[in-house]
């Protein structure tokens, strides 16, 4: 006869009196009781462990949904996992929302209206502010360099238009809020680079270089949400190198904007940061490619992946006679002497102003592109090089490695080559010999890494962003929101 299941383990553990079970089991010597008792105890242990483990998991692991996994792509290239962007409301704005100040027009709109005064060296500077800061369309000039279907996505974008591009994007961002009380961060859409740039290359005094910045800070410091945090939850974009805003001495270069009282707590998104200032965050220079959709990105990635490359390395740049032992001048001469391996584009003068078809064509046709420091440590050319799928060769660590941690891989050797500039100048290292030692397999693997970086260093055309990925703007806004939220 089968044993009764009336008091079996199928009943809730809390209804079982273990003392009674034990007593009955001893007295009756029922051969089924001990196994049942062991199973009950094991089940209780399991429930306790399971409850403890689940309750201590990070929320991100508990709430994974199928939408968080990337769907298969037809392209052979994909964006790295942290770059997947689902426009699902449950996944948006996890780091908070942004309130955009409505500044007096003199701090942004009027600068664009008076664009002819922005750059005394370029009467064509009004072209740079067209199309929301992207500049003039470049389709005609690039018709033989890029696929016909992608030509409308290319512009002659000025490298200092970050402030205008960023402002246009943040106004349409999904995490923008019109209610300042609900904001995590407050964006100040001051075109500081354009305002200060008017006075950098002429005989204006320090008062002129600081005037717009001082007026802006006086206005912001009167706002109630500034007073609540003393500016620690505010951020700004700076479309010029941060050194243009760090005048220390009376007769030094630039504005003293960063050193002004009101700037001491503000987070700064800048195309070249001070590596020792925790408030600076380096963001990519704008390039000429502004995709209209994720399909544009995939098509471009495939194009640069299969493009025929006939040169081992290349260099595009001009000499800087004002610099002692000008390294760019050295590279120009070196490449001309290594013409069977190096393709050179001499950008002396204004030939490469805002990019040129010759530069893009050269990067597309070369395995490696030499990237020395520019007038400062960084160069827009670094990003032009990566967009073309060419592997950058750096000579100063501060050109990229200490600058763009949100955007470039943490393993420099996975996507770039480093050659110390001192070793090159003293002749102990040959650039060509270093690059020739890389096998075709190694070059292919590095190029694949470079091509996968491309989406997150671009500024897309749609103000709402791309459909399924994060571009440079999305990465930057998420980074600064995370910083502010963690404070």
Coordinates of C-alpha atoms in Angstrom, one line a residue:
X1 CA 0.0 0.0 0.0
X2 CA 1.3 3.4 -1.0
X3 CA 2.1 5.9 1.9
X4 CA -0.3 8.8 2.5
X5 CA 0.7 12.2 1.0
X6 CA -1.4 14.1 3.5
X7 CA 1.6 15.4 5.4
X8 CA 4.0 15.4 2.5
X9 CA 6.4 18.1 1.2
X10 CA 3.7 19.4 -1.2
X11 CA 2.2 21.3 1.7
X12 CA 3.7 24.6 2.7
X13 CA 6.8 24.2 4.9
X14 CA 5.5 26.6 7.5
X15 CA 2.6 24.2 8.3
X16 CA 4.9 21.3 9.2
X17 CA 5.8 20.8 12.9
X18 CA 9.3 19.3 12.6
X19 CA 9.2 18.1 16.2
X20 CA 6.1 16.0 15.5
X21 CA 7.6 14.7 12.3
X22 CA 10.8 13.7 14.1
X23 CA 8.9 12.0 17.0
X24 CA 6.6 10.1 14.7
X25 CA 9.4 9.1 12.5
X26 CA 11.4 7.6 15.5
X27 CA 8.4 5.8 16.9
X28 CA 7.0 4.4 13.7
X29 CA 10.4 3.8 12.0
X30 CA 8.6 4.7 8.8
X31 CA 11.2 4.3 6.0
X32 CA 9.6 7.1 4.0
X33 CA 9.7 9.8 6.7
X34 CA 13.5 10.5 6.8
X35 CA 13.7 11.1 3.1
X36 CA 10.7 13.4 3.3
X37 CA 12.2 15.3 6.2
X38 CA 15.5 15.8 4.3
X39 CA 13.6 17.1 1.2
X40 CA 11.7 19.6 3.4
X41 CA 14.9 20.9 4.9
X42 CA 16.5 21.2 1.5
X43 CA 13.5 23.1 0.1
X44 CA 13.6 25.5 3.0
X45 CA 17.3 26.1 2.4
X46 CA 16.7 26.6 -1.3
X47 CA 13.9 29.2 -0.7
X48 CA 16.2 31.1 1.7
X49 CA 19.2 31.2 -0.6
X50 CA 17.0 32.0 -3.6
X51 CA 15.3 34.9 -1.9
X52 CA 18.6 36.3 -0.6
X53 CA 20.4 36.0 -4.0
X54 CA 17.6 37.7 -6.0
X55 CA 17.0 40.5 -3.5
X56 CA 20.7 41.4 -3.7
X57 CA 21.1 41.4 -7.5
X58 CA 21.7 44.8 -9.2
X59 CA 18.4 46.2 -10.6
X60 CA 19.9 46.2 -14.1
X61 CA 20.3 42.4 -14.1
X62 CA 16.8 41.7 -12.6
X63 CA 14.9 43.9 -15.1
X64 CA 16.5 42.8 -18.4
X65 CA 13.9 42.7 -21.2
X66 CA 14.3 41.2 -24.7
X67 CA 14.5 44.7 -26.1
X68 CA 17.8 45.2 -24.4
X69 CA 19.5 42.7 -26.5
X70 CA 20.8 43.8 -30.0
X71 CA 18.8 42.4 -32.9
X72 CA 20.7 40.7 -35.8
X73 CA 22.1 43.1 -38.4
X74 CA 22.5 42.6 -42.0
X75 CA 25.8 44.5 -41.8
X76 CA 29.0 42.8 -40.8
X77 CA 29.7 45.6 -38.5
X78 CA 27.9 46.4 -35.2
X79 CA 28.1 49.0 -32.6
X80 CA 29.6 48.1 -29.2
X81 CA 27.1 47.0 -26.6
X82 CA 27.2 50.3 -24.6
X83 CA 26.3 52.1 -27.8
X84 CA 22.9 50.4 -28.3
X85 CA 20.1 52.9 -27.9
X86 CA 16.6 51.7 -27.6
X87 CA 14.0 54.5 -27.8
X88 CA 11.8 52.5 -25.5
X89 CA 10.4 54.8 -22.8
X90 CA 11.3 52.3 -20.0
X91 CA 15.0 52.6 -21.0
X92 CA 15.2 56.3 -21.6
X93 CA 16.3 59.0 -19.1
X94 CA 17.6 56.6 -16.5
X95 CA 20.2 59.2 -15.6
X96 CA 17.8 62.0 -15.4
X97 CA 16.4 64.9 -17.4
X98 CA 17.8 68.1 -18.8
X99 CA 16.4 71.6 -18.5
X100 CA 17.6 74.0 -21.2
X101 CA 17.9 77.7 -20.2
X102 CA 16.2 80.2 -22.5
X103 CA 19.1 82.6 -22.6
X104 CA 18.9 86.2 -23.9
X105 CA 19.5 86.1 -27.6
X106 CA 22.8 88.0 -27.3
X107 CA 24.4 84.8 -25.9
X108 CA 23.6 82.5 -28.9
X109 CA 21.1 83.5 -31.6
X110 CA 22.5 87.0 -32.2
X111 CA 26.0 85.6 -32.5
X112 CA 24.7 83.6 -35.5
X113 CA 22.8 86.6 -36.9
X114 CA 26.1 88.6 -36.8
X115 CA 28.1 85.7 -38.2
X116 CA 30.3 87.9 -40.4
X117 CA 32.0 89.2 -37.3
X118 CA 32.8 85.8 -35.8
X119 CA 36.1 85.2 -37.7
X120 CA 38.1 88.1 -39.1
X121 CA 40.2 85.8 -41.1
X122 CA 37.4 84.1 -43.0
X123 CA 34.8 86.2 -44.8
X124 CA 33.0 82.9 -45.6
X125 CA 32.4 82.1 -41.9
X126 CA 28.6 82.7 -42.3
X127 CA 28.6 79.5 -44.3
X128 CA 29.8 77.6 -41.2
X129 CA 26.6 78.4 -39.2
X130 CA 24.3 77.1 -41.9
X131 CA 22.2 74.0 -41.4
X132 CA 22.2 74.0 -37.6
X133 CA 26.0 74.3 -37.4
X134 CA 26.7 71.6 -40.0
X135 CA 27.7 74.2 -42.6
X136 CA 27.3 74.0 -46.4
X137 CA 26.4 70.7 -48.0
X138 CA 29.4 69.0 -49.6
X139 CA 27.7 66.5 -51.9
X140 CA 28.9 68.1 -55.2
X141 CA 32.6 68.2 -54.2
X142 CA 32.6 64.7 -52.7
X143 CA 30.6 63.0 -55.5
X144 CA 33.5 60.9 -56.6
X145 CA 34.8 60.0 -53.1
X146 CA 31.7 58.8 -51.2
X147 CA 28.8 56.6 -52.4
X148 CA 26.1 58.6 -54.2
X149 CA 23.4 57.5 -51.7
X150 CA 25.4 59.0 -48.8
X151 CA 26.6 62.2 -50.4
X152 CA 23.7 64.2 -49.0
X153 CA 24.9 63.3 -45.5
X154 CA 28.2 65.1 -46.0
X155 CA 28.8 68.8 -45.1
X156 CA 31.7 71.3 -44.9
X157 CA 31.5 71.4 -41.1
X158 CA 33.6 73.8 -39.1
X159 CA 35.5 72.2 -36.3
X160 CA 34.4 74.8 -33.8
X161 CA 30.6 74.4 -34.3
X162 CA 30.0 72.1 -31.3
X163 CA 28.0 74.6 -29.3
X164 CA 25.5 75.2 -32.1
X165 CA 25.2 71.5 -33.0
X166 CA 24.7 70.5 -29.4
X167 CA 22.1 73.3 -28.7
X168 CA 20.0 72.2 -31.7
X169 CA 20.1 68.6 -30.6
X170 CA 19.3 69.1 -26.9
X171 CA 16.2 71.0 -27.7
X172 CA 14.7 67.9 -29.2
X173 CA 16.2 65.3 -26.9
X174 CA 13.8 62.8 -25.4
X175 CA 15.2 63.6 -21.9
X176 CA 14.7 67.3 -22.2
X177 CA 12.1 68.6 -19.7
X178 CA 10.3 71.9 -19.7
X179 CA 9.7 71.7 -16.0
X180 CA 12.9 72.8 -14.2
X181 CA 11.8 71.2 -10.9
X182 CA 12.0 67.8 -12.5
X183 CA 15.5 68.3 -14.0
X184 CA 18.7 66.4 -13.0
X185 CA 20.9 68.9 -14.9
X186 CA 20.6 72.4 -16.4
X187 CA 22.1 73.2 -19.8
X188 CA 23.5 76.7 -20.5
X189 CA 23.3 77.1 -24.3
X190 CA 25.9 79.9 -24.4
X191 CA 28.1 79.9 -27.6
X192 CA 31.2 80.7 -25.6
X193 CA 33.6 79.6 -28.4
X194 CA 32.0 81.9 -30.9
X195 CA 31.8 84.8 -28.5
X196 CA 35.4 84.6 -27.4
X197 CA 36.7 83.6 -30.8
X198 CA 35.9 87.1 -32.2
X199 CA 38.6 88.6 -30.0
X200 CA 41.4 86.0 -30.0
X201 CA 43.4 86.9 -33.1
X202 CA 43.2 90.7 -33.1
X203 CA 44.3 93.5 -30.8
X204 CA 41.4 93.3 -28.4
X205 CA 42.2 93.6 -24.7
X206 CA 41.2 91.2 -21.9
X207 CA 38.1 93.2 -21.1
X208 CA 36.7 92.5 -24.5
X209 CA 37.6 88.8 -24.4
X210 CA 35.9 88.4 -21.0
X211 CA 32.8 90.7 -21.4
X212 CA 30.3 88.2 -22.9
X213 CA 31.4 85.5 -20.4
X214 CA 31.0 87.8 -17.4
X215 CA 27.5 89.0 -18.5
X216 CA 26.4 85.4 -19.1
X217 CA 27.5 84.3 -15.6
X218 CA 25.8 87.3 -14.0
X219 CA 22.5 86.2 -15.7
X220 CA 22.8 82.6 -14.8
X221 CA 23.7 83.2 -11.2
X222 CA 20.4 85.1 -10.8
X223 CA 18.4 82.0 -11.7
X224 CA 16.7 80.1 -8.8
X225 CA 18.0 76.7 -9.8
X226 CA 21.6 78.0 -9.9
X227 CA 21.2 79.3 -6.4
X228 CA 19.9 75.9 -5.2
X229 CA 23.1 74.1 -6.1
X230 CA 25.6 76.9 -6.8
X231 CA 25.9 75.6 -10.3
X232 CA 27.0 72.0 -9.5
X233 CA 24.2 70.5 -11.5
X234 CA 24.8 72.8 -14.5
X235 CA 26.8 72.1 -17.7
X236 CA 27.9 73.9 -20.8
X237 CA 29.6 73.1 -24.1
X238 CA 32.8 74.9 -25.2
X239 CA 33.4 74.7 -28.9
X240 CA 37.0 75.7 -28.8
X241 CA 40.0 74.1 -27.0
X242 CA 39.7 74.7 -23.2
X243 CA 43.0 76.6 -23.3
X244 CA 41.1 79.4 -25.1
X245 CA 39.2 79.9 -21.9
X246 CA 42.0 79.6 -19.4
X247 CA 43.9 82.9 -19.4
X248 CA 45.9 83.0 -16.2
X249 CA 48.2 86.0 -16.5
X250 CA 47.3 89.5 -17.6
X251 CA 49.1 89.2 -21.0
X252 CA 48.3 85.5 -21.6
X253 CA 46.2 84.0 -24.4
X254 CA 42.4 83.8 -24.5
X255 CA 39.6 84.5 -22.0
X256 CA 39.6 83.8 -18.3
X257 CA 36.1 82.2 -18.5
X258 CA 37.0 78.9 -16.8
X259 CA 38.6 80.7 -13.9
X260 CA 35.7 83.1 -13.2
X261 CA 33.9 82.6 -9.9
X262 CA 30.6 81.3 -11.4
X263 CA 32.4 78.6 -13.4
X264 CA 33.9 76.7 -10.5
X265 CA 31.2 74.0 -10.3
X266 CA 30.0 73.8 -13.9
X267 CA 30.6 70.6 -15.9
X268 CA 32.2 71.4 -19.3
X269 CA 31.9 69.4 -22.5
X270 CA 34.8 70.5 -24.6
X271 CA 36.6 69.4 -27.8
X272 CA 39.9 69.5 -25.9
X273 CA 40.0 69.1 -22.2
X274 CA 42.5 69.8 -19.4
X275 CA 43.3 66.2 -18.3
X276 CA 43.8 67.5 -14.7
X277 CA 40.5 69.2 -14.4
X278 CA 37.7 66.8 -13.3
X279 CA 35.0 69.2 -14.6
X280 CA 36.2 68.9 -18.2
X281 CA 35.0 66.1 -20.4
X282 CA 36.5 65.7 -23.9
X283 CA 34.0 65.2 -26.7
X284 CA 34.7 64.6 -30.4
X285 CA 35.3 67.4 -32.8
X286 CA 32.5 67.6 -35.4
X287 CA 33.4 65.9 -38.7
X288 CA 31.8 66.3 -42.1
X289 CA 29.7 63.1 -42.0
X290 CA 26.3 63.6 -40.4
X291 CA 24.2 60.4 -41.0
X292 CA 20.4 60.8 -41.5
X293 CA 19.7 57.3 -40.2
X294 CA 21.2 54.2 -38.8
X295 CA 21.1 52.8 -42.3
X296 CA 23.5 55.5 -43.4
X297 CA 25.9 54.5 -40.6
X298 CA 25.8 50.8 -41.7
X299 CA 26.3 51.6 -45.3
X300 CA 29.3 53.8 -44.5
X301 CA 30.8 51.2 -42.3
X302 CA 30.5 48.6 -45.1
X303 CA 32.0 51.1 -47.6
X304 CA 35.1 51.9 -45.6
X305 CA 35.5 48.2 -44.7
X306 CA 35.8 47.1 -48.3
X307 CA 37.5 50.2 -49.7
X308 CA 40.8 49.5 -51.5
X309 CA 43.8 50.9 -49.6
X310 CA 46.9 51.4 -51.6
X311 CA 49.1 53.3 -49.2
X312 CA 50.6 52.0 -46.0
X313 CA 50.3 55.3 -44.2
X314 CA 49.4 59.0 -44.9
X315 CA 49.7 62.4 -43.5
X316 CA 47.4 65.5 -44.0
X317 CA 48.6 68.7 -42.4
X318 CA 50.4 71.9 -42.8
X319 CA 53.6 73.3 -41.3
X320 CA 53.7 75.6 -38.3
X321 CA 56.6 77.9 -38.8
X322 CA 56.1 79.6 -35.5
X323 CA 56.9 76.4 -33.7
X324 CA 60.5 75.5 -33.0
X325 CA 61.3 72.0 -34.5
X326 CA 57.9 71.8 -36.0
X327 CA 56.9 68.2 -35.9
X328 CA 54.3 68.5 -38.6
X329 CA 56.9 70.0 -40.9
X330 CA 59.1 67.0 -40.2
X331 CA 56.2 64.6 -41.1
X332 CA 55.6 66.4 -44.3
X333 CA 59.2 66.0 -45.4
X334 CA 59.3 62.4 -44.1
X335 CA 56.2 61.4 -46.1
X336 CA 57.5 63.0 -49.3
X337 CA 60.7 61.0 -48.9
X338 CA 58.7 57.8 -48.4
X339 CA 56.3 58.4 -51.3
X340 CA 56.1 54.7 -52.2
X341 CA 54.5 54.0 -48.8
X342 CA 53.1 57.4 -47.6
X343 CA 50.5 59.6 -49.3
X344 CA 50.8 63.2 -48.2
X345 CA 48.3 66.1 -48.4
X346 CA 50.0 69.4 -47.7
X347 CA 47.5 71.6 -45.9
X348 CA 49.6 74.7 -45.7
X349 CA 47.5 77.9 -46.1
X350 CA 43.8 77.3 -46.3
X351 CA 43.6 74.4 -48.7
X352 CA 42.2 72.1 -46.0
X353 CA 39.8 74.6 -44.5
X354 CA 36.9 72.7 -43.0
X355 CA 38.0 69.5 -44.7
X356 CA 38.7 68.7 -48.4
X357 CA 37.9 65.8 -50.7
X358 CA 41.6 65.1 -51.0
X359 CA 41.9 64.5 -47.3
X360 CA 39.0 62.1 -47.2
X361 CA 40.2 60.3 -50.3
X362 CA 43.7 60.0 -48.8
X363 CA 42.4 58.5 -45.5
X364 CA 40.2 56.1 -47.3
X365 CA 43.1 54.8 -49.3
X366 CA 45.6 54.3 -46.4
X367 CA 45.9 51.7 -43.7
X368 CA 47.4 54.1 -41.2
X369 CA 47.1 57.9 -40.8
X370 CA 49.7 59.9 -38.9
X371 CA 48.2 62.1 -36.2
X372 CA 50.7 64.5 -34.5
X373 CA 49.5 67.2 -32.2
X374 CA 48.0 70.3 -33.8
X375 CA 48.3 73.9 -32.5
X376 CA 47.3 72.2 -29.3
X377 CA 47.5 68.5 -28.3
X378 CA 44.3 67.5 -30.2
X379 CA 43.2 67.7 -33.8
X380 CA 39.9 67.3 -35.7
X381 CA 41.9 65.2 -38.2
X382 CA 41.9 62.3 -35.6
X383 CA 38.2 61.9 -36.1
X384 CA 38.3 62.5 -39.9
X385 CA 40.8 59.6 -39.9
X386 CA 38.6 57.3 -37.9
X387 CA 35.5 58.1 -39.9
X388 CA 37.4 56.9 -43.0
X389 CA 38.4 53.6 -41.3
X390 CA 42.1 54.4 -41.2
X391 CA 44.1 53.4 -38.1
X392 CA 45.4 56.5 -36.3
X393 CA 49.1 56.7 -35.3
X394 CA 49.7 59.0 -32.3
X395 CA 52.9 60.7 -31.1
X396 CA 51.6 62.3 -27.9
X397 CA 49.3 60.5 -25.5
X398 CA 47.3 63.6 -24.9
X399 CA 46.2 63.8 -28.5
X400 CA 43.5 61.1 -27.8
X401 CA 44.2 58.7 -24.9
X402 CA 43.8 61.4 -22.1
X403 CA 40.9 63.1 -23.8
X404 CA 38.0 61.1 -25.0
X405 CA 37.4 58.3 -22.5
X406 CA 33.7 58.2 -23.1
X407 CA 34.1 57.7 -26.9
X408 CA 37.3 55.7 -27.6
X409 CA 38.2 52.2 -26.4
X410 CA 40.1 51.8 -23.1
X411 CA 42.7 49.6 -24.8
X412 CA 44.6 52.0 -27.1
X413 CA 46.5 49.3 -29.0
X414 CA 43.2 47.8 -30.1
X415 CA 42.5 50.7 -32.5
X416 CA 45.7 52.8 -32.7
X417 CA 49.5 52.8 -32.8
X418 CA 51.7 55.0 -30.5
X419 CA 55.2 56.1 -31.5
X420 CA 56.9 58.5 -29.2
X421 CA 57.7 61.8 -31.0
X422 CA 61.1 62.1 -29.3
X423 CA 62.2 58.8 -30.7
X424 CA 61.1 59.8 -34.2
X425 CA 62.9 63.2 -34.0
X426 CA 66.2 61.7 -32.8
X427 CA 66.1 59.1 -35.5
X428 CA 66.0 56.0 -33.2
X429 CA 62.7 54.9 -34.6
X430 CA 61.4 54.7 -38.2
X431 CA 57.7 55.2 -38.6
X432 CA 57.7 53.1 -41.7
X433 CA 59.5 50.2 -40.0
X434 CA 57.1 50.2 -37.1
X435 CA 54.0 50.1 -39.3
X436 CA 55.4 47.5 -41.7
X437 CA 55.8 45.1 -38.8
X438 CA 52.0 44.8 -38.4
X439 CA 50.7 41.7 -40.2
X440 CA 47.6 41.9 -42.5
X441 CA 45.6 40.0 -39.9
X442 CA 46.6 42.6 -37.2
X443 CA 45.8 45.5 -39.5
X444 CA 42.4 44.0 -40.4
X445 CA 41.5 43.4 -36.7
X446 CA 42.5 47.0 -35.8
X447 CA 40.5 48.4 -38.7
X448 CA 37.5 46.4 -37.6
X449 CA 37.8 48.1 -34.2
X450 CA 38.2 51.5 -35.7
X451 CA 35.1 51.0 -37.9
X452 CA 33.0 50.0 -34.9
X453 CA 34.0 53.3 -33.2
X454 CA 32.5 55.4 -36.0
X455 CA 28.9 55.7 -34.8
X456 CA 29.8 57.2 -31.4
X457 CA 32.0 59.9 -32.8
X458 CA 29.5 61.3 -35.3
X459 CA 26.8 64.0 -34.8
X460 CA 23.7 62.8 -36.6
X461 CA 21.4 65.0 -38.7
X462 CA 18.0 64.2 -37.1
X463 CA 17.5 66.4 -34.0
X464 CA 15.8 63.5 -32.3
X465 CA 18.9 61.3 -32.9
X466 CA 19.2 58.0 -34.7
X467 CA 16.8 55.2 -34.4
X468 CA 18.7 52.4 -32.6
X469 CA 22.1 53.7 -31.7
X470 CA 23.8 56.5 -29.7
X471 CA 25.8 59.1 -31.6
X472 CA 28.4 61.4 -30.0
X473 CA 25.7 63.7 -28.7
X474 CA 23.9 60.9 -27.0
X475 CA 27.0 59.6 -25.4
X476 CA 28.0 63.1 -24.2
X477 CA 24.6 63.9 -22.7
X478 CA 24.4 60.5 -21.0
X479 CA 27.9 61.0 -19.6
X480 CA 27.3 64.4 -18.1
X481 CA 23.9 63.4 -16.7
X482 CA 25.6 60.4 -15.0
X483 CA 28.3 62.6 -13.6
X484 CA 25.8 65.1 -12.1
X485 CA 23.5 62.4 -10.8
X486 CA 26.4 60.7 -9.0
X487 CA 27.4 63.9 -7.2

